mmCIF file of C-alpha atoms and ligand atoms in Angstrom:
data_model
loop_
_atom_site.group_PDB
_atom_site.id
_atom_site.type_symbol
_atom_site.label_atom_id
_atom_site.label_comp_id
_atom_site.label_asym_id
_atom_site.label_seq_id
_atom_site.Cartn_x
_atom_site.Cartn_y
_atom_site.Cartn_z
ATOM 1 C CA MET A 69 124.173 140.258 34.398
ATOM 2 C CA GLU A 70 122.390 139.270 37.578
ATOM 3 C CA LEU A 71 121.215 135.693 38.098
ATOM 4 C CA TRP A 72 117.564 136.583 37.544
ATOM 5 C CA GLN A 73 118.408 138.304 34.283
ATOM 6 C CA GLN A 74 120.267 135.221 33.097
ATOM 7 C CA GLN A 75 117.295 133.068 34.031
ATOM 8 C CA LEU A 76 114.923 135.364 32.213
ATOM 9 C CA LYS A 77 117.121 135.198 29.135
ATOM 10 C CA ALA A 78 117.103 131.397 29.301
ATOM 11 C CA SER A 79 113.277 131.314 29.197
ATOM 12 C CA LEU A 80 111.414 129.198 26.696
ATOM 13 C CA THR A 81 109.682 131.381 24.102
ATOM 14 C CA THR A 82 108.821 129.289 21.043
ATOM 15 C CA PRO A 83 106.448 126.373 20.348
ATOM 16 C CA ALA A 84 109.390 124.546 18.739
ATOM 17 C CA GLN A 85 111.221 124.529 22.080
ATOM 18 C CA LEU A 86 108.096 123.205 23.770
ATOM 19 C CA ALA A 87 107.657 120.518 21.127
ATOM 20 C CA GLU A 88 111.238 119.473 21.672
ATOM 21 C CA ARG A 89 110.764 119.033 25.392
ATOM 22 C CA PHE A 90 107.321 117.431 25.357
ATOM 23 C CA ALA A 91 105.674 115.432 22.581
ATOM 24 C CA LEU A 92 103.605 118.235 21.098
ATOM 25 C CA ASP A 93 102.323 119.538 17.800
ATOM 26 C CA ALA A 94 104.292 122.766 17.409
ATOM 27 C CA ALA A 95 102.302 123.826 14.323
ATOM 28 C CA ALA A 96 99.011 123.949 16.244
ATOM 29 C CA LEU A 97 100.596 126.099 18.934
ATOM 30 C CA GLU A 98 102.139 128.497 16.412
ATOM 31 C CA ALA A 99 98.674 129.872 15.692
ATOM 32 C CA VAL A 100 98.029 130.494 19.389
ATOM 33 C CA CYS A 101 101.407 132.145 19.889
ATOM 34 C CA ALA A 102 100.846 134.384 16.895
ATOM 35 C CA ARG A 103 98.057 135.994 18.902
ATOM 36 C CA TYR A 104 99.129 135.527 22.530
ATOM 37 C CA PRO A 105 102.794 135.449 23.468
ATOM 38 C CA LEU A 106 104.652 132.568 25.088
ATOM 39 C CA ARG A 107 107.356 132.745 27.711
ATOM 40 C CA ILE A 108 108.128 130.309 30.532
ATOM 41 C CA THR A 109 111.065 130.795 32.890
ATOM 42 C CA PRO A 110 113.341 127.771 33.528
ATOM 43 C CA GLN A 111 112.144 127.735 37.137
ATOM 44 C CA TYR A 112 108.481 127.449 36.155
ATOM 45 C CA LEU A 113 109.155 125.023 33.292
ATOM 46 C CA ASP A 114 110.978 122.674 35.665
ATOM 47 C CA LEU A 115 107.914 122.599 37.878
ATOM 48 C CA ILE A 116 105.892 120.814 35.191
ATOM 49 C CA GLU A 117 105.679 117.147 36.127
ATOM 50 C CA GLU A 118 103.557 116.014 33.219
ATOM 51 C CA PRO A 119 101.563 117.537 30.363
ATOM 52 C CA GLY A 120 98.185 118.724 31.550
ATOM 53 C CA ASP A 121 99.118 119.235 35.186
ATOM 54 C CA ALA A 122 98.326 122.375 37.188
ATOM 55 C CA ILE A 123 101.560 124.131 36.205
ATOM 56 C CA TRP A 124 101.339 123.150 32.556
ATOM 57 C CA ARG A 125 97.798 124.483 32.203
ATOM 58 C CA GLN A 126 98.833 127.884 33.501
ATOM 59 C CA CYS A 127 101.703 128.467 31.080
ATOM 60 C CA VAL A 128 101.517 126.193 28.012
ATOM 61 C CA PRO A 129 99.469 127.617 25.117
ATOM 62 C CA ASP A 130 96.249 125.783 24.331
ATOM 63 C CA VAL A 131 94.345 125.868 21.044
ATOM 64 C CA ARG A 132 91.189 126.575 23.028
ATOM 65 C CA GLU A 133 92.512 130.124 23.516
ATOM 66 C CA LEU A 134 91.561 130.740 19.892
ATOM 67 C CA HIS A 135 88.078 129.221 20.231
ATOM 68 C CA ASP A 136 86.500 131.405 22.866
ATOM 69 C CA ASP A 137 85.087 134.291 20.914
ATOM 70 C CA GLN A 138 81.998 135.226 22.891
ATOM 71 C CA ALA A 139 83.828 137.007 25.666
ATOM 72 C CA GLN A 140 85.237 140.471 25.264
ATOM 73 C CA VAL A 141 88.819 141.535 24.830
ATOM 74 C CA ASP A 142 88.599 144.172 27.587
ATOM 75 C CA PRO A 143 85.584 143.281 29.775
ATOM 76 C CA LEU A 144 86.716 145.524 32.636
ATOM 77 C CA ASN A 145 86.711 148.483 30.267
ATOM 78 C CA GLU A 146 90.210 149.399 31.415
ATOM 79 C CA ASP A 147 91.161 151.001 28.158
ATOM 80 C CA HIS A 148 88.314 153.496 28.506
ATOM 81 C CA LEU A 149 88.654 154.151 32.214
ATOM 82 C CA ALA A 150 92.233 155.118 31.615
ATOM 83 C CA PRO A 151 92.867 158.842 31.937
ATOM 84 C CA LEU A 152 96.161 158.137 30.177
ATOM 85 C CA SER A 153 97.295 155.149 28.183
ATOM 86 C CA HIS A 154 98.997 153.520 31.186
ATOM 87 C CA ALA A 155 96.932 154.480 34.215
ATOM 88 C CA VAL A 156 93.564 153.027 35.300
ATOM 89 C CA HIS A 157 91.651 155.280 37.676
ATOM 90 C CA ARG A 158 88.506 153.446 38.712
ATOM 91 C CA TYR A 159 88.206 154.271 42.402
ATOM 92 C CA PRO A 160 88.698 157.869 43.568
ATOM 93 C CA ASP A 161 91.528 157.043 45.978
ATOM 94 C CA ARG A 162 93.411 154.374 44.001
ATOM 95 C CA VAL A 163 95.293 154.474 40.732
ATOM 96 C CA LEU A 164 96.687 151.461 38.972
ATOM 97 C CA LEU A 165 99.779 152.268 36.929
ATOM 98 C CA LEU A 166 100.662 149.871 34.135
ATOM 99 C CA VAL A 167 104.423 150.224 34.382
ATOM 100 C CA ALA A 168 105.424 147.131 32.423
ATOM 101 C CA GLY A 169 104.255 145.498 29.215
ATOM 102 C CA THR A 170 106.005 142.151 29.529
ATOM 103 C CA CYS A 171 106.119 139.277 32.011
ATOM 104 C CA ALA A 172 108.602 136.587 33.030
ATOM 105 C CA THR A 173 106.045 133.873 32.331
ATOM 106 C CA TYR A 174 102.838 134.524 30.399
ATOM 107 C CA CYS A 175 99.819 133.159 32.235
ATOM 108 C CA ARG A 176 97.372 131.751 29.714
ATOM 109 C CA PHE A 177 94.417 133.032 31.792
ATOM 110 C CA CYS A 178 95.679 136.622 32.062
ATOM 111 C CA THR A 179 93.045 139.355 32.220
ATOM 112 C CA ARG A 180 95.311 141.669 30.226
ATOM 113 C CA LYS A 181 95.899 139.027 27.582
ATOM 114 C CA ARG A 182 94.988 141.620 24.964
ATOM 115 C CA LYS A 183 98.074 143.602 25.900
ATOM 116 C CA VAL A 184 100.867 141.981 27.850
ATOM 117 C CA GLY A 185 103.744 140.771 25.773
ATOM 118 C CA CYS A 186 102.149 141.910 22.529
ATOM 119 C CA ARG A 187 104.201 143.855 20.048
ATOM 120 C CA GLY A 188 104.088 147.592 20.587
ATOM 121 C CA MET A 189 102.835 147.219 24.162
ATOM 122 C CA GLU A 190 106.141 147.925 25.876
ATOM 123 C CA VAL A 191 105.833 150.774 28.338
ATOM 124 C CA SER A 192 108.264 153.640 27.884
ATOM 125 C CA PHE A 193 109.861 155.656 30.672
ATOM 126 C CA GLY A 194 107.923 158.695 29.415
ATOM 127 C CA GLU A 195 104.612 156.861 29.754
ATOM 128 C CA VAL A 196 105.431 155.851 33.333
ATOM 129 C CA MET A 197 106.413 159.448 34.121
ATOM 130 C CA ALA A 198 103.112 160.677 32.650
ATOM 131 C CA GLY A 199 101.306 158.293 35.011
ATOM 132 C CA ILE A 200 103.248 159.618 38.000
ATOM 133 C CA GLU A 201 102.499 163.193 36.966
ATOM 134 C CA TYR A 202 98.810 162.294 36.763
ATOM 135 C CA VAL A 203 98.981 161.008 40.356
ATOM 136 C CA ALA A 204 100.828 164.161 41.434
ATOM 137 C CA ARG A 205 98.071 166.431 40.109
ATOM 138 C CA THR A 206 95.194 164.275 41.423
ATOM 139 C CA PRO A 207 95.028 164.843 45.196
ATOM 140 C CA SER A 208 92.265 162.269 45.789
ATOM 141 C CA VAL A 209 94.779 159.482 45.109
ATOM 142 C CA ARG A 210 96.180 157.923 48.286
ATOM 143 C CA ASP A 211 97.098 154.474 47.024
ATOM 144 C CA VAL A 212 99.181 153.747 43.924
ATOM 145 C CA ILE A 213 99.408 150.229 42.545
ATOM 146 C CA LEU A 214 102.298 149.343 40.264
ATOM 147 C CA SER A 215 101.069 146.660 37.930
ATOM 148 C CA GLY A 216 101.541 145.528 34.363
ATOM 149 C CA GLY A 217 102.833 143.239 33.075
ATOM 150 C CA GLU A 218 105.505 142.433 35.588
ATOM 151 C CA PRO A 219 106.834 145.554 37.354
ATOM 152 C CA LEU A 220 109.827 143.676 38.752
ATOM 153 C CA LEU A 221 111.328 143.012 35.335
ATOM 154 C CA MET A 222 112.718 146.532 35.445
ATOM 155 C CA SER A 223 116.108 147.209 36.979
ATOM 156 C CA ASP A 224 116.490 148.256 40.603
ATOM 157 C CA LEU A 225 117.727 151.614 39.358
ATOM 158 C CA LEU A 226 114.582 152.342 37.361
ATOM 159 C CA LEU A 227 112.312 151.030 40.087
ATOM 160 C CA LYS A 228 114.083 153.247 42.607
ATOM 161 C CA GLU A 229 113.491 156.269 40.388
ATOM 162 C CA ILE A 230 109.762 155.491 40.127
ATOM 163 C CA LEU A 231 109.311 154.753 43.827
ATOM 164 C CA GLU A 232 111.204 157.867 44.897
ATOM 165 C CA ARG A 233 109.119 160.061 42.618
ATOM 166 C CA LEU A 234 105.927 158.581 44.042
ATOM 167 C CA ARG A 235 107.175 158.993 47.606
ATOM 168 C CA ARG A 236 107.771 162.694 46.985
ATOM 169 C CA ILE A 237 104.036 163.213 46.309
ATOM 170 C CA PRO A 238 102.547 164.273 49.667
ATOM 171 C CA HIS A 239 99.079 162.800 49.140
ATOM 172 C CA VAL A 240 100.348 159.319 48.211
ATOM 173 C CA GLU A 241 99.990 157.318 51.406
ATOM 174 C CA ILE A 242 100.694 153.783 50.315
ATOM 175 C CA ILE A 243 102.335 152.094 47.361
ATOM 176 C CA ARG A 244 101.598 148.557 46.238
ATOM 177 C CA ILE A 245 103.451 146.357 43.780
ATOM 178 C CA GLY A 246 101.655 143.488 42.053
ATOM 179 C CA THR A 247 104.146 140.832 40.999
ATOM 180 C CA ARG A 248 104.392 137.188 40.015
ATOM 181 C CA ALA A 249 108.176 137.216 40.323
ATOM 182 C CA PRO A 250 108.297 135.298 43.635
ATOM 183 C CA VAL A 251 106.507 132.430 41.847
ATOM 184 C CA VAL A 252 108.162 132.285 38.440
ATOM 185 C CA LEU A 253 111.460 134.141 38.906
ATOM 186 C CA SER A 254 112.216 133.960 42.621
ATOM 187 C CA ALA A 255 115.814 135.057 42.120
ATOM 188 C CA ARG A 256 114.460 138.519 41.301
ATOM 189 C CA ILE A 257 113.743 139.060 44.997
ATOM 190 C CA THR A 258 117.363 139.935 45.769
ATOM 191 C CA PRO A 259 118.627 141.387 49.040
ATOM 192 C CA SER A 260 119.288 144.680 47.216
ATOM 193 C CA LEU A 261 115.708 144.819 45.926
ATOM 194 C CA CYS A 262 114.452 144.199 49.458
ATOM 195 C CA ALA A 263 116.741 146.930 50.782
ATOM 196 C CA LEU A 264 115.285 149.330 48.214
ATOM 197 C CA LEU A 265 111.691 148.413 49.050
ATOM 198 C CA ARG A 266 112.220 148.878 52.769
ATOM 199 C CA GLN A 267 113.162 152.510 52.127
ATOM 200 C CA CYS A 268 109.793 153.174 50.496
ATOM 201 C CA HIS A 269 107.427 152.151 53.276
ATOM 202 C CA PRO A 270 104.513 151.929 53.656
ATOM 203 C CA LEU A 271 104.866 149.615 50.695
ATOM 204 C CA PHE A 272 102.856 146.445 50.139
ATOM 205 C CA VAL A 273 103.537 143.592 47.733
ATOM 206 C CA ASN A 274 100.796 141.425 46.328
ATOM 207 C CA THR A 275 102.015 138.258 44.743
ATOM 208 C CA HIS A 276 100.166 135.587 42.803
ATOM 209 C CA PHE A 277 100.373 131.910 43.790
ATOM 210 C CA ASN A 278 97.654 129.675 42.367
ATOM 211 C CA HIS A 279 98.718 126.187 43.422
ATOM 212 C CA PRO A 280 100.577 124.645 46.376
ATOM 213 C CA ARG A 281 103.143 123.105 44.021
ATOM 214 C CA GLU A 282 104.329 126.628 43.196
ATOM 215 C CA LEU A 283 105.643 126.944 46.746
ATOM 216 C CA THR A 284 109.129 125.667 45.972
ATOM 217 C CA PRO A 285 112.003 126.300 48.395
ATOM 218 C CA GLU A 286 113.199 129.254 46.289
ATOM 219 C CA ALA A 287 109.714 130.770 46.057
ATOM 220 C CA MET A 288 109.270 130.425 49.797
ATOM 221 C CA GLU A 289 112.628 132.080 50.435
ATOM 222 C CA ALA A 290 111.646 134.981 48.178
ATOM 223 C CA CYS A 291 108.479 135.541 50.235
ATOM 224 C CA LEU A 292 110.369 135.372 53.494
ATOM 225 C CA ARG A 293 112.963 137.871 52.256
ATOM 226 C CA LEU A 294 110.175 140.339 51.487
ATOM 227 C CA ALA A 295 108.505 139.760 54.832
ATOM 228 C CA ASP A 296 111.817 140.191 56.626
ATOM 229 C CA ALA A 297 112.216 143.556 54.888
ATOM 230 C CA GLY A 298 109.023 144.591 56.645
ATOM 231 C CA VAL A 299 106.955 144.360 53.485
ATOM 232 C CA PRO A 300 103.431 143.086 54.152
ATOM 233 C CA VAL A 301 102.937 140.443 51.478
ATOM 234 C CA GLY A 302 99.483 139.534 50.216
ATOM 235 C CA ASN A 303 98.478 136.969 47.650
ATOM 236 C CA GLN A 304 95.941 137.106 44.842
ATOM 237 C CA THR A 305 94.843 133.728 43.510
ATOM 238 C CA VAL A 306 92.748 133.256 40.400
ATOM 239 C CA LEU A 307 90.149 130.492 40.593
ATOM 240 C CA LEU A 308 91.073 128.325 37.614
ATOM 241 C CA ARG A 309 89.156 125.349 36.291
ATOM 242 C CA GLY A 310 91.368 122.262 36.197
ATOM 243 C CA VAL A 311 94.083 123.962 38.252
ATOM 244 C CA ASN A 312 92.801 124.872 41.698
ATOM 245 C CA ASP A 313 88.993 124.646 41.595
ATOM 246 C CA ASP A 314 88.627 122.450 44.654
ATOM 247 C CA ALA A 315 88.630 123.242 48.362
ATOM 248 C CA ALA A 316 91.437 120.832 49.313
ATOM 249 C CA THR A 317 93.934 122.404 46.882
ATOM 250 C CA LEU A 318 93.130 125.951 47.957
ATOM 251 C CA GLU A 319 93.115 125.030 51.627
ATOM 252 C CA GLU A 320 96.629 123.613 51.287
ATOM 253 C CA LEU A 321 97.770 126.702 49.360
ATOM 254 C CA PHE A 322 96.322 129.271 51.771
ATOM 255 C CA ARG A 323 97.579 127.408 54.832
ATOM 256 C CA ALA A 324 101.103 127.235 53.412
ATOM 257 C CA LEU A 325 101.074 130.910 52.400
ATOM 258 C CA LEU A 326 100.034 132.024 55.862
ATOM 259 C CA LYS A 327 102.963 130.117 57.381
ATOM 260 C CA LEU A 328 105.238 132.227 55.181
ATOM 261 C CA ARG A 329 103.515 135.364 56.516
ATOM 262 C CA VAL A 330 101.849 135.831 53.133
ATOM 263 C CA ARG A 331 98.256 136.791 53.702
ATOM 264 C CA PRO A 332 95.687 135.459 51.193
ATOM 265 C CA TYR A 333 94.002 138.660 50.000
ATOM 266 C CA TYR A 334 91.772 137.909 47.040
ATOM 267 C CA LEU A 335 90.461 134.818 45.319
ATOM 268 C CA HIS A 336 89.549 136.236 41.923
ATOM 269 C CA HIS A 337 86.741 134.792 39.911
ATOM 270 C CA MET A 338 87.907 134.536 36.291
ATOM 271 C CA ASP A 339 87.160 137.633 34.271
ATOM 272 C CA LEU A 340 85.126 137.265 31.074
ATOM 273 C CA VAL A 341 88.200 137.737 28.910
ATOM 274 C CA ARG A 342 88.354 136.413 25.381
ATOM 275 C CA GLY A 343 90.604 133.385 25.032
ATOM 276 C CA THR A 344 90.248 132.177 28.619
ATOM 277 C CA GLY A 345 86.890 130.345 28.578
ATOM 278 C CA HIS A 346 88.409 126.940 29.347
ATOM 279 C CA PHE A 347 89.568 128.276 32.738
ATOM 280 C CA ARG A 348 86.220 129.724 33.747
ATOM 281 C CA THR A 349 84.167 128.184 36.557
ATOM 282 C CA ARG A 350 80.657 129.072 37.647
ATOM 283 C CA LEU A 351 80.176 131.283 40.701
ATOM 284 C CA GLU A 352 78.588 128.294 42.487
ATOM 285 C CA THR A 353 81.968 126.516 42.406
ATOM 286 C CA GLY A 354 83.734 129.402 44.129
ATOM 287 C CA LEU A 355 80.950 129.783 46.676
ATOM 288 C CA GLU A 356 81.059 126.100 47.610
ATOM 289 C CA ILE A 357 84.818 126.339 48.081
ATOM 290 C CA MET A 358 84.500 129.443 50.266
ATOM 291 C CA ALA A 359 81.849 127.756 52.409
ATOM 292 C CA ALA A 360 84.106 124.733 52.887
ATOM 293 C CA LEU A 361 87.116 126.887 53.824
ATOM 294 C CA ARG A 362 85.201 128.868 56.418
ATOM 295 C CA GLY A 363 84.832 125.882 58.705
ATOM 296 C CA THR A 364 88.331 124.469 58.359
ATOM 297 C CA LEU A 365 90.790 127.319 57.913
ATOM 298 C CA SER A 366 92.028 130.153 60.104
ATOM 299 C CA GLY A 367 90.247 133.387 59.215
ATOM 300 C CA LEU A 368 93.675 134.903 58.533
ATOM 301 C CA ALA A 369 94.127 132.456 55.676
ATOM 302 C CA ILE A 370 90.752 133.094 54.010
ATOM 303 C CA PRO A 371 90.783 135.583 51.140
ATOM 304 C CA HIS A 372 87.834 137.582 49.879
ATOM 305 C CA TYR A 373 86.271 135.888 46.876
ATOM 306 C CA VAL A 374 85.742 138.719 44.379
ATOM 307 C CA VAL A 375 84.240 139.263 40.968
ATOM 308 C CA ASP A 376 85.460 142.180 38.918
ATOM 309 C CA LEU A 377 82.198 143.360 37.403
ATOM 310 C CA PRO A 378 81.985 143.707 33.639
ATOM 311 C CA GLY A 379 82.273 147.227 32.303
ATOM 312 C CA GLY A 380 84.735 148.369 34.951
ATOM 313 C CA ARG A 381 82.098 148.777 37.653
ATOM 314 C CA GLY A 382 84.501 147.515 40.309
ATOM 315 C CA LYS A 383 85.230 144.448 42.374
ATOM 316 C CA VAL A 384 82.534 142.979 44.601
ATOM 317 C CA PRO A 385 82.968 140.312 47.257
ATOM 318 C CA ILE A 386 80.781 137.250 46.817
ATOM 319 C CA VAL A 387 79.943 135.487 50.077
ATOM 320 C CA PRO A 388 78.122 132.264 50.879
ATOM 321 C CA GLU A 389 74.670 132.995 52.277
ATOM 322 C CA SER A 390 74.821 133.212 56.054
ATOM 323 C CA VAL A 391 71.897 135.519 56.835
ATOM 324 C CA GLU A 392 68.669 133.595 56.652
ATOM 325 C CA LYS A 393 66.379 136.127 58.310
ATOM 326 C CA LEU A 394 66.762 139.577 59.893
ATOM 327 C CA GLY A 395 64.363 141.172 62.382
ATOM 328 C CA ASP A 396 64.096 141.093 66.175
ATOM 329 C CA VAL A 397 65.378 137.548 66.246
ATOM 330 C CA ALA A 398 67.685 137.096 63.303
ATOM 331 C CA VAL A 399 68.570 133.651 62.026
ATOM 332 C CA LEU A 400 72.161 133.076 60.907
ATOM 333 C CA ARG A 401 73.744 129.985 59.469
ATOM 334 C CA ALA A 402 76.811 128.453 61.161
ATOM 335 C CA PRO A 403 79.787 127.133 59.124
ATOM 336 C CA ARG A 404 78.408 123.583 59.348
ATOM 337 C CA GLY A 405 74.981 124.694 58.199
ATOM 338 C CA GLU A 406 72.890 124.706 61.379
ATOM 339 C CA ARG A 407 70.591 127.674 62.000
ATOM 340 C CA VAL A 408 71.386 129.852 64.990
ATOM 341 C CA GLU A 409 69.156 132.560 66.456
ATOM 342 C CA PHE A 410 70.691 135.953 67.107
ATOM 343 C CA PRO A 411 68.562 138.093 69.465
ATOM 344 C CA GLN A 412 68.577 141.557 67.985
ATOM 345 C CA TYR A 413 66.092 142.927 70.534
ATOM 346 C CA LEU A 414 69.195 143.251 72.741
ATOM 347 C CA CYS A 415 70.766 145.779 70.372
ATOM 348 C CA SER A 416 70.736 149.424 71.402
ATOM 349 C CA ASP A 417 69.924 150.760 67.920
ATOM 350 C CA ASN A 418 66.777 148.626 67.909
ATOM 351 C CA PRO A 419 63.926 150.770 66.476
ATOM 352 C CA SER A 420 61.391 149.300 68.980
ATOM 353 C CA ALA A 421 63.604 150.074 72.006
HETATM 354 C C1 PLP B 86 91.652 145.936 41.855
HETATM 355 C C2 PLP B 86 91.894 147.287 41.496
HETATM 356 C C3 PLP B 86 92.317 148.232 42.432
HETATM 357 C C4 PLP B 86 92.593 147.876 43.877
HETATM 358 O O1 PLP B 86 91.457 147.430 44.523
HETATM 359 P P1 PLP B 86 91.526 146.958 46.055
HETATM 360 O O2 PLP B 86 90.214 146.326 46.277
HETATM 361 O O3 PLP B 86 91.762 148.168 46.893
HETATM 362 O O4 PLP B 86 92.671 145.986 46.170
HETATM 363 C C5 PLP B 86 92.490 149.529 42.024
HETATM 364 N N1 PLP B 86 92.269 149.912 40.738
HETATM 365 C C6 PLP B 86 91.859 149.024 39.820
HETATM 366 C C7 PLP B 86 91.631 149.504 38.439
HETATM 367 C C8 PLP B 86 91.670 147.686 40.153
HETATM 368 O O5 PLP B 86 91.280 146.818 39.218
HETATM 369 S S1 SF4 B 87 102.122 137.733 35.493
HETATM 370 FE FE1 SF4 B 87 100.189 138.868 35.720
HETATM 371 S S2 SF4 B 87 100.171 140.327 34.000
HETATM 372 FE FE2 SF4 B 87 101.729 138.758 33.538
HETATM 373 S S3 SF4 B 87 100.647 137.222 32.313
HETATM 374 FE FE3 SF4 B 87 100.527 136.545 34.457
HETATM 375 S S4 SF4 B 87 98.569 137.371 35.209
HETATM 376 FE FE4 SF4 B 87 99.090 138.501 33.314
#
């Protein structure tokens, strides 16, 4: 067994184990875990400094997950946009393949909480192959995203098979892998995995750091190994109440990621998923953070703040207001708030010219 497989096997999976480690009421958590699964890798568990901290909130079940019943189970309508059970085809050129049904650590705020880790949600080889065949017969698809679940819980051998099949499809231009392994199971990013990925270029990895404390030496090494294999690494952060909903925390995170050559790609507003209400912030919170980052952080380190619209209508970027007035002399707002005139009568597509 490889080191990462041993670590995965040593993960914490029951409320009793949690109760043993921290002073907790295991019985209350049993009810949560009966609906939403629990798994925390040793690496992520060791990052918890005290109950209630930013790491704890992301991975330890909370009774509030059972309270939030107004939101929907599948607000992005993924189950109905799916041409097959394990492919989501929302944009003409991009297909998201759900190639894994389990994760190394279950994030309590997960958008696919209804599915990942639940019994009967494992993805079979046949289902993955059906997804690849769908891509093969749909020429508008240029970009295939391997998602899940955690795609990197599969063996190198299986991953190689999937990647090679995708690479043989002429219209597939780029492949992306969405993974939280660098954060919660860094040992998964082995030299042999990196060697495999570098044979499948252009291949992009999007990882998922939410807090600067997740940037441990092993997590940072995992990112650097990917970057050194020529893999452009992006990061998708979820804006989480009580975890990272302030500008200073996100500024530190994005700055540190950029130094690792990991480019902050998206800051996701929380989806309206049932069982995650205690993580949800208002849009105003995200907008204030984005406005603060704009003045203090390199543009390379600033992600797009996006909302995935309910009903599967797609992601839209949300930006702080910077256009105050258009017209011959437009008025724009600078990062610090002052109003600056922008003389549009100098533009050559000016209708009055
Ligand atoms: C987010 C998403 C994509 C990829 O969108 P990008 O903006 O190109 O990163 C593709 N398909 C689905 C279903 C998605 O949710
Ligand atoms: S790793 Fe991704 S898919 Fe898995 S629980 Fe976390 S957010 Fe959900």
